[in-house]
XYZ file of C-alpha atoms in Angstrom:
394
model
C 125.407 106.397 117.721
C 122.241 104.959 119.172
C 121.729 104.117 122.234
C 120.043 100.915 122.817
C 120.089 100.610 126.935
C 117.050 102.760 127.397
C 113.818 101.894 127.544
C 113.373 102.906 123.510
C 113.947 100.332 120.129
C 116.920 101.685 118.457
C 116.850 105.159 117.078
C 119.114 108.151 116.852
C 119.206 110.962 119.374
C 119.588 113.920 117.517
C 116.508 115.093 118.581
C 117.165 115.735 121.927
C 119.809 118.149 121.086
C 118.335 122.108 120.947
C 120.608 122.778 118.052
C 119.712 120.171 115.694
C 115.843 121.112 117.008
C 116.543 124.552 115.719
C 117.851 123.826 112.713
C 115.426 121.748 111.337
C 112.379 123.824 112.371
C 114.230 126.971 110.489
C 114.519 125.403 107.468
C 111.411 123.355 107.687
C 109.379 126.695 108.412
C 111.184 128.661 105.694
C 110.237 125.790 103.517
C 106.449 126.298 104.452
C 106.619 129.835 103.666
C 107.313 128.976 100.272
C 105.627 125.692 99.508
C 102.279 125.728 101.575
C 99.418 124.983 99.913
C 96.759 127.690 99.515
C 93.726 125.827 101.695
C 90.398 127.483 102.814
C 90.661 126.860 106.266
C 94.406 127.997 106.394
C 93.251 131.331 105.226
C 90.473 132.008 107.551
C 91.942 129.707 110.560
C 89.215 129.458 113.328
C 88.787 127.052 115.215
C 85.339 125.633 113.680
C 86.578 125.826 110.041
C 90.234 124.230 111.502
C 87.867 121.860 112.939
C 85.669 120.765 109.805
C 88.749 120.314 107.990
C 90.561 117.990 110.369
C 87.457 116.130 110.152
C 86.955 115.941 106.796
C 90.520 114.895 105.852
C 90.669 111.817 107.734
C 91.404 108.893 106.056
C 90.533 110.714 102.853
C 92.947 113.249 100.526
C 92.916 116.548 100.526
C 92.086 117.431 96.902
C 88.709 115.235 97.367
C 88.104 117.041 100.453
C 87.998 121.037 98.858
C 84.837 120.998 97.540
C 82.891 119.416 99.727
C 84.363 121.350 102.573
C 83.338 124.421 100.010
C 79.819 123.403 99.964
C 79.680 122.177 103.857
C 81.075 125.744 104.582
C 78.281 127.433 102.765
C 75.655 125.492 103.840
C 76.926 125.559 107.606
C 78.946 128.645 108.020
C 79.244 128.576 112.023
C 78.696 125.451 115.009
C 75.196 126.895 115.373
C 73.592 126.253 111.889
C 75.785 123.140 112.040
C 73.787 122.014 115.600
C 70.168 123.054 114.119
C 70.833 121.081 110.512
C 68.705 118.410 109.729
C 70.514 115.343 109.627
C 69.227 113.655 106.485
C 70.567 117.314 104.851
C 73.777 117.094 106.733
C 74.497 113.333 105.567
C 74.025 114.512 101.947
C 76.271 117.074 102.205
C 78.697 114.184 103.300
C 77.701 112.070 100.298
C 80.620 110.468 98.834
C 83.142 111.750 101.921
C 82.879 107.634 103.334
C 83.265 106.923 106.559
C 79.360 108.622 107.771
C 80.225 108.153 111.367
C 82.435 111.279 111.278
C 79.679 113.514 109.767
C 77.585 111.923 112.510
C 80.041 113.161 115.728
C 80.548 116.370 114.057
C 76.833 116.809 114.560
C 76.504 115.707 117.998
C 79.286 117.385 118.945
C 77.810 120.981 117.314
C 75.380 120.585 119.634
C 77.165 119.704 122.245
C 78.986 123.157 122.000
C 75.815 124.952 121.621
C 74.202 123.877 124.940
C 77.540 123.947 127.123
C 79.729 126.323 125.351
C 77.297 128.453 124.790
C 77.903 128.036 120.408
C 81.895 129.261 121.237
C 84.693 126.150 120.142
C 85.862 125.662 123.300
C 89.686 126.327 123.881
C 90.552 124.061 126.095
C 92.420 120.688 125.363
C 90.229 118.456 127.830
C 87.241 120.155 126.544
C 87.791 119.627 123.160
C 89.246 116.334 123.814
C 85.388 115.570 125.237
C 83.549 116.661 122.060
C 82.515 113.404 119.992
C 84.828 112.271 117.243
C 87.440 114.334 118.764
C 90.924 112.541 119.337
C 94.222 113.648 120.892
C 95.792 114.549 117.384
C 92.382 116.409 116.407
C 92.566 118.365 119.371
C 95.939 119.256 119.252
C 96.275 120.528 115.672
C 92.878 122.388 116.127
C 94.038 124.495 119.046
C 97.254 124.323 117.661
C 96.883 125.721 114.287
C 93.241 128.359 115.013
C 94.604 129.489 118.981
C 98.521 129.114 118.342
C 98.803 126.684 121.555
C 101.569 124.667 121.863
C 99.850 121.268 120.700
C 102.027 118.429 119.711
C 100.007 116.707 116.967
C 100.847 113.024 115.151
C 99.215 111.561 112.143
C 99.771 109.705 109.377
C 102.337 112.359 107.655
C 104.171 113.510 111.043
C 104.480 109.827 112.209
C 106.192 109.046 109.191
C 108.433 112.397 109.393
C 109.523 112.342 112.354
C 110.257 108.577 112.068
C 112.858 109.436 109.461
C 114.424 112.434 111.319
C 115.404 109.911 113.843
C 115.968 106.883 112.129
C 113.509 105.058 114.555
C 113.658 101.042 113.852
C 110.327 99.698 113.845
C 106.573 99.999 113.519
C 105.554 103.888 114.419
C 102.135 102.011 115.335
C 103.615 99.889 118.343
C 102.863 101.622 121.694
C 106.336 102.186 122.840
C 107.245 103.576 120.028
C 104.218 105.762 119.674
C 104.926 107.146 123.141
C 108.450 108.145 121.590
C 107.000 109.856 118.233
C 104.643 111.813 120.526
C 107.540 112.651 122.910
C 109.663 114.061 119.618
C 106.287 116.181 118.330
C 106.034 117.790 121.598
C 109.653 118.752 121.788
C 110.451 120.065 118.414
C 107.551 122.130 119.138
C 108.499 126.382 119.116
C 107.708 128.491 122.214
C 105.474 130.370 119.381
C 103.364 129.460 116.396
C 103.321 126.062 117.275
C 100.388 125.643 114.472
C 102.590 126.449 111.552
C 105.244 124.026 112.838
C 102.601 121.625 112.886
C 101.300 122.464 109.475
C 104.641 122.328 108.373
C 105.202 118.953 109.457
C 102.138 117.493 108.148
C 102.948 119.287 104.778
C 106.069 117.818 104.617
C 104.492 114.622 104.803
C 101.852 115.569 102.185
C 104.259 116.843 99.589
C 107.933 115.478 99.861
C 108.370 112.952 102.386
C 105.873 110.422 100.598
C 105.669 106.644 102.452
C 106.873 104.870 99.428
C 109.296 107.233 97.479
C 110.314 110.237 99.471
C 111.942 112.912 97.584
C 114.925 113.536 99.254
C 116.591 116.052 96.900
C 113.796 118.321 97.689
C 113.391 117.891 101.084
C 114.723 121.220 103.318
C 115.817 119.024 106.236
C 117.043 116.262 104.651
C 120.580 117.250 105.610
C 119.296 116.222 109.296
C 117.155 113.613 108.613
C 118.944 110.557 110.458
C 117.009 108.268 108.162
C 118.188 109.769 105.159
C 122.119 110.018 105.910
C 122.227 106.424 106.753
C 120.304 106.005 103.300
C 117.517 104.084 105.410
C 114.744 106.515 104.133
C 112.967 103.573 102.352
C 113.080 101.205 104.824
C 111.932 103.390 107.261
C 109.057 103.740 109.072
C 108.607 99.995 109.603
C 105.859 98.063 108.014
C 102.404 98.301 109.111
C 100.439 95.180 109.277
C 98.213 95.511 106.613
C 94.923 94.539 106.322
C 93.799 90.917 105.144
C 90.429 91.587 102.899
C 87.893 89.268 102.947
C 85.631 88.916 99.549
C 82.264 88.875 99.989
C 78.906 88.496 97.481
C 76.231 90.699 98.715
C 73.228 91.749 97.399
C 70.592 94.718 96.338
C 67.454 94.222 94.885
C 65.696 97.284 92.914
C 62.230 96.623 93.666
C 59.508 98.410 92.311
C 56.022 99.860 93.406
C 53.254 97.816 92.097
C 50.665 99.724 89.935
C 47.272 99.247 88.459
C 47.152 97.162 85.717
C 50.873 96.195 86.104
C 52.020 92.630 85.094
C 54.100 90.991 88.155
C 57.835 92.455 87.844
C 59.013 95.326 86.490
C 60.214 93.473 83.013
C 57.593 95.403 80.906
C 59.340 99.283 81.144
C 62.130 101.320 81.280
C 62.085 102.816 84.816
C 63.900 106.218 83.368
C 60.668 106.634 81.113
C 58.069 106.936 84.091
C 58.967 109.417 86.517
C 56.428 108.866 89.061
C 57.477 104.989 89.118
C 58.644 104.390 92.866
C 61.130 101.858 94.605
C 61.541 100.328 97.701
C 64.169 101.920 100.540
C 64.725 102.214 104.017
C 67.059 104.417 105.843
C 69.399 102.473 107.469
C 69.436 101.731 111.449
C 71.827 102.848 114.042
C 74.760 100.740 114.857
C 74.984 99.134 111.187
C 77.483 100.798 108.073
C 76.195 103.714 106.407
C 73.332 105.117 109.496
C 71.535 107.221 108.372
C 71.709 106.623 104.879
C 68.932 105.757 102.577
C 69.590 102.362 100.711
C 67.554 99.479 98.515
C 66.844 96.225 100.061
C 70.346 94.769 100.093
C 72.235 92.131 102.243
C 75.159 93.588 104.212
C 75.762 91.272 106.939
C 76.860 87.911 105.426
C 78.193 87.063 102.475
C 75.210 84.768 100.150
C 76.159 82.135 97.435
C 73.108 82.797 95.042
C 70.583 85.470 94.657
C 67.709 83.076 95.653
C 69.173 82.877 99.511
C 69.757 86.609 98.966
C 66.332 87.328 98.350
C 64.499 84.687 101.052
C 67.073 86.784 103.655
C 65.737 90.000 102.041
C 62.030 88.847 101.996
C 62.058 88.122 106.183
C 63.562 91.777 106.479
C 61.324 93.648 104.483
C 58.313 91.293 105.532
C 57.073 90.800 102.180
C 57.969 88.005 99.709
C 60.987 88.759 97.464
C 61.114 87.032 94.298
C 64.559 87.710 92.257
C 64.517 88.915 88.426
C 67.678 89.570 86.121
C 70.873 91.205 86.968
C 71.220 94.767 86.165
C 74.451 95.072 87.035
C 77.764 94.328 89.301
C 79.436 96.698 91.384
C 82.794 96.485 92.889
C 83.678 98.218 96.138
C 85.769 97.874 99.370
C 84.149 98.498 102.980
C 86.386 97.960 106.223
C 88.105 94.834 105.466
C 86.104 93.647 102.809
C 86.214 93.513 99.082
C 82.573 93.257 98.322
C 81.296 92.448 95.129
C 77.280 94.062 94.846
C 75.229 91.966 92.316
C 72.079 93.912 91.871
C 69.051 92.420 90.791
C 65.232 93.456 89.863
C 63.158 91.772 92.081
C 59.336 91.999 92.216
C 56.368 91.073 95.130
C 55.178 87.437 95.240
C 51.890 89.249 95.928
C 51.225 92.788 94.596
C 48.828 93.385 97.265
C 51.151 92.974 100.425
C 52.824 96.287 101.397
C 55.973 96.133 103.288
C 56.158 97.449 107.000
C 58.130 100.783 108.308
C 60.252 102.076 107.978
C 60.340 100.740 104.300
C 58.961 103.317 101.629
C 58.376 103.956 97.785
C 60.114 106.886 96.827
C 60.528 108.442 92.886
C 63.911 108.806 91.252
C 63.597 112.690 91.967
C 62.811 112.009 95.709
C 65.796 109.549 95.895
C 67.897 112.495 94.274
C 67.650 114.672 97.163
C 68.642 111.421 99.850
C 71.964 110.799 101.257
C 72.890 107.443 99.940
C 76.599 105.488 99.942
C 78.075 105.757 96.672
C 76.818 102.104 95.450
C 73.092 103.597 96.386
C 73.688 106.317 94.097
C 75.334 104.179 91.695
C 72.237 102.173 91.636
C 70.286 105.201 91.032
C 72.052 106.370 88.769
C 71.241 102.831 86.596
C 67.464 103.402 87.054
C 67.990 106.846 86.170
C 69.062 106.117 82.891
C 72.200 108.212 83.488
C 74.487 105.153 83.280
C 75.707 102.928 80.253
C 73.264 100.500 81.398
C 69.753 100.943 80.896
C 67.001 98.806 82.249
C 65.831 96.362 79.772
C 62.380 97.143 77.692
């Protein structure tokens, strides 16, 4: 039975106990043996590729990770042609990934390693804990799983394990229970290969013990799973609070390059059928979502009622007068907490002579092709390109 005087919500204690530790990391680990998927950077385990990988799957599933950790791999095979990379090459090799900031600290912290580790992943917790981007759970299932060290790790998939192995009432998120959680990963840890137990863990997670409908019947623990036995599998872990979106209108406006002899606006021709036809983009400052990235004038921090506001807020940015055309198309996405729908427009210069100010720039199709841009950017490109259903009207 649970104990409910200490200092922890109600759970079951199994855990404590060495044989019910045992038991459950023999089965779990012969289950691994079996059932573990066949991933790059488990076959050639250092600590750079561990690294990368880590990176690359968080907050985003494995099976859309594999190629681009492919091409990252071959384009940046060790932390030193990661440091020297250009970062406008870098950020389109994270095109599509999300979430730029991590491609962003994997690059400082490259470089990092280069001038104070002398290009060597350091193997030391509080040093790696000090690279950029680099958490307690990142840390741990690096050294963990590429030096063997006995790392207790929890994510997503363990915190939802080992939730269930002890039948542990309430949120995983809340801070005395995460203290708990992290006191169960470090003790049902092995004296050796801590980094397959780990793996293990996380794959059970992955594969069988899934947050909505866990499959039980194939589970190799499940006999010992406290959650399971008291048939509270489904109820357990508690909810999360989950996040209230916010809709929001924003948006982009495809403006193009005025040329000799062009009427005002860009009504007259289909952009796909002049190649050396150039738009207006910026690369977008620090601090604001997608640095780094290359993008078309487009409203990001408010939420506009009409396209006419859109474009007077878009006219004072780019310092040049905006004037709205047609719609080429609408775009539905999600960023953070918001639900954004993107209503892209042609727009044109009030006055073909003005020319707007840095870091603004005309750039061809072809030169956009080889820019990192968010996937609406490309989207957007892809519409000017010709390559989507829409083309731009003659």
């Amino acid at each position: 039975a649970s104990k409910k005087t200490d200092q922890w919500p109600q759970h079951e204690h199994v855990w404590q106990q060495s044989k019910w530790r045992s038991r459950v990391r023999r089965s779990l680990l012969a289950w691994f043996a079996k059932n573990a998927r066949d991933l790059p950077w488990r076959r050639e385990p250092t600590p750079y590729r561990v690294w990368v990988s880590e990176i690359m799957c968080q907050q985003t599933q494995v099976a859309t990770v594999l190629p681009y950790y492919a091409r990252f791999m071959e384009s940046f095979p060790s932390v030193q042609e990661l440091a020297a990379a250009d970062e406008q090459v870098l950020l389109s090799h994270w095109e599509g990934l999300g979430y730029y900031r991590r491609a962003r600290s994997l690059h400082a912290a490259a470089k990092l390693i280069v001038a104070d580790h002398r290009g060597e992943f350091p193997l030391e917790f509080q040093d790696v804990l000090a690279l950029p981007g680099i958490g307690r759970y990142t840390a741990g299932a690096i050294l963990s799983i590429s030096d063997g060290q006995k790392q207790p790790i929890l994510e997503g998939n363990t915190q939802r394990v080992f939730s269930r192995w002890i039948a542990l009432r309430g949120t995983p998120a809340d801070t005395v229970n995460s203290r708990l959680l992290w006191q169960v990963a470090e003790k049902m840890l092995p004296r050796k290969d801590a980094g397959n137990f780990n793996q293990a863990s996380m794959e059970l997670g992955a594969l069988v013990c899934n947050p909505k409908a866990p499959a039980c019947d194939q589970c190799p623990v499940s006999a010992a799973c406290c959650a399971h036995q008291a048939g509270l599998e489904q109820e357990i872990p508690g909810k999360v609070t989950r996040v209230t979106y916010e809709d929001r209108t924003e948006y982009a406006m495809v403006v193009q390059r005025p040329t000799a002899g062009q009427e005002k606006g860009v009504h007259g021709s289909k952009s796909s059928s002049n190649p050396q036809q150039q738009f207006l983009v910026r690369p977008l400052p620090e601090g604001g979502r997608w640095a780094g990235l290359w993008d078309f004038p487009r409203t990001t921090e408010a939420s506009y009622a009409n396209v006419a506001d859109a474009a007077a807020r878009l006219s004072a940015e780019v310092g040049v007068n905006l004037v709205p055309g047609i719609r080429l198309k609408k775009i539905k996405h999600a960023v953070t907490k918001y639900r954004i729908t993107l209503q892209v427009h042609q727009a044109e210069l009030l006055d073909t002579s003005e020319i707007p100010g840095k870091p603004w720039k005309y750039l061809t199709l072809a030169e956009l092709s080889e820019m990192p841009m968010s996937v609406t950017g490309r989207e957007i490109v892809k519409i000017l390109s010709g390559d989507s259903q829409l083309r731009l009207p003659m």
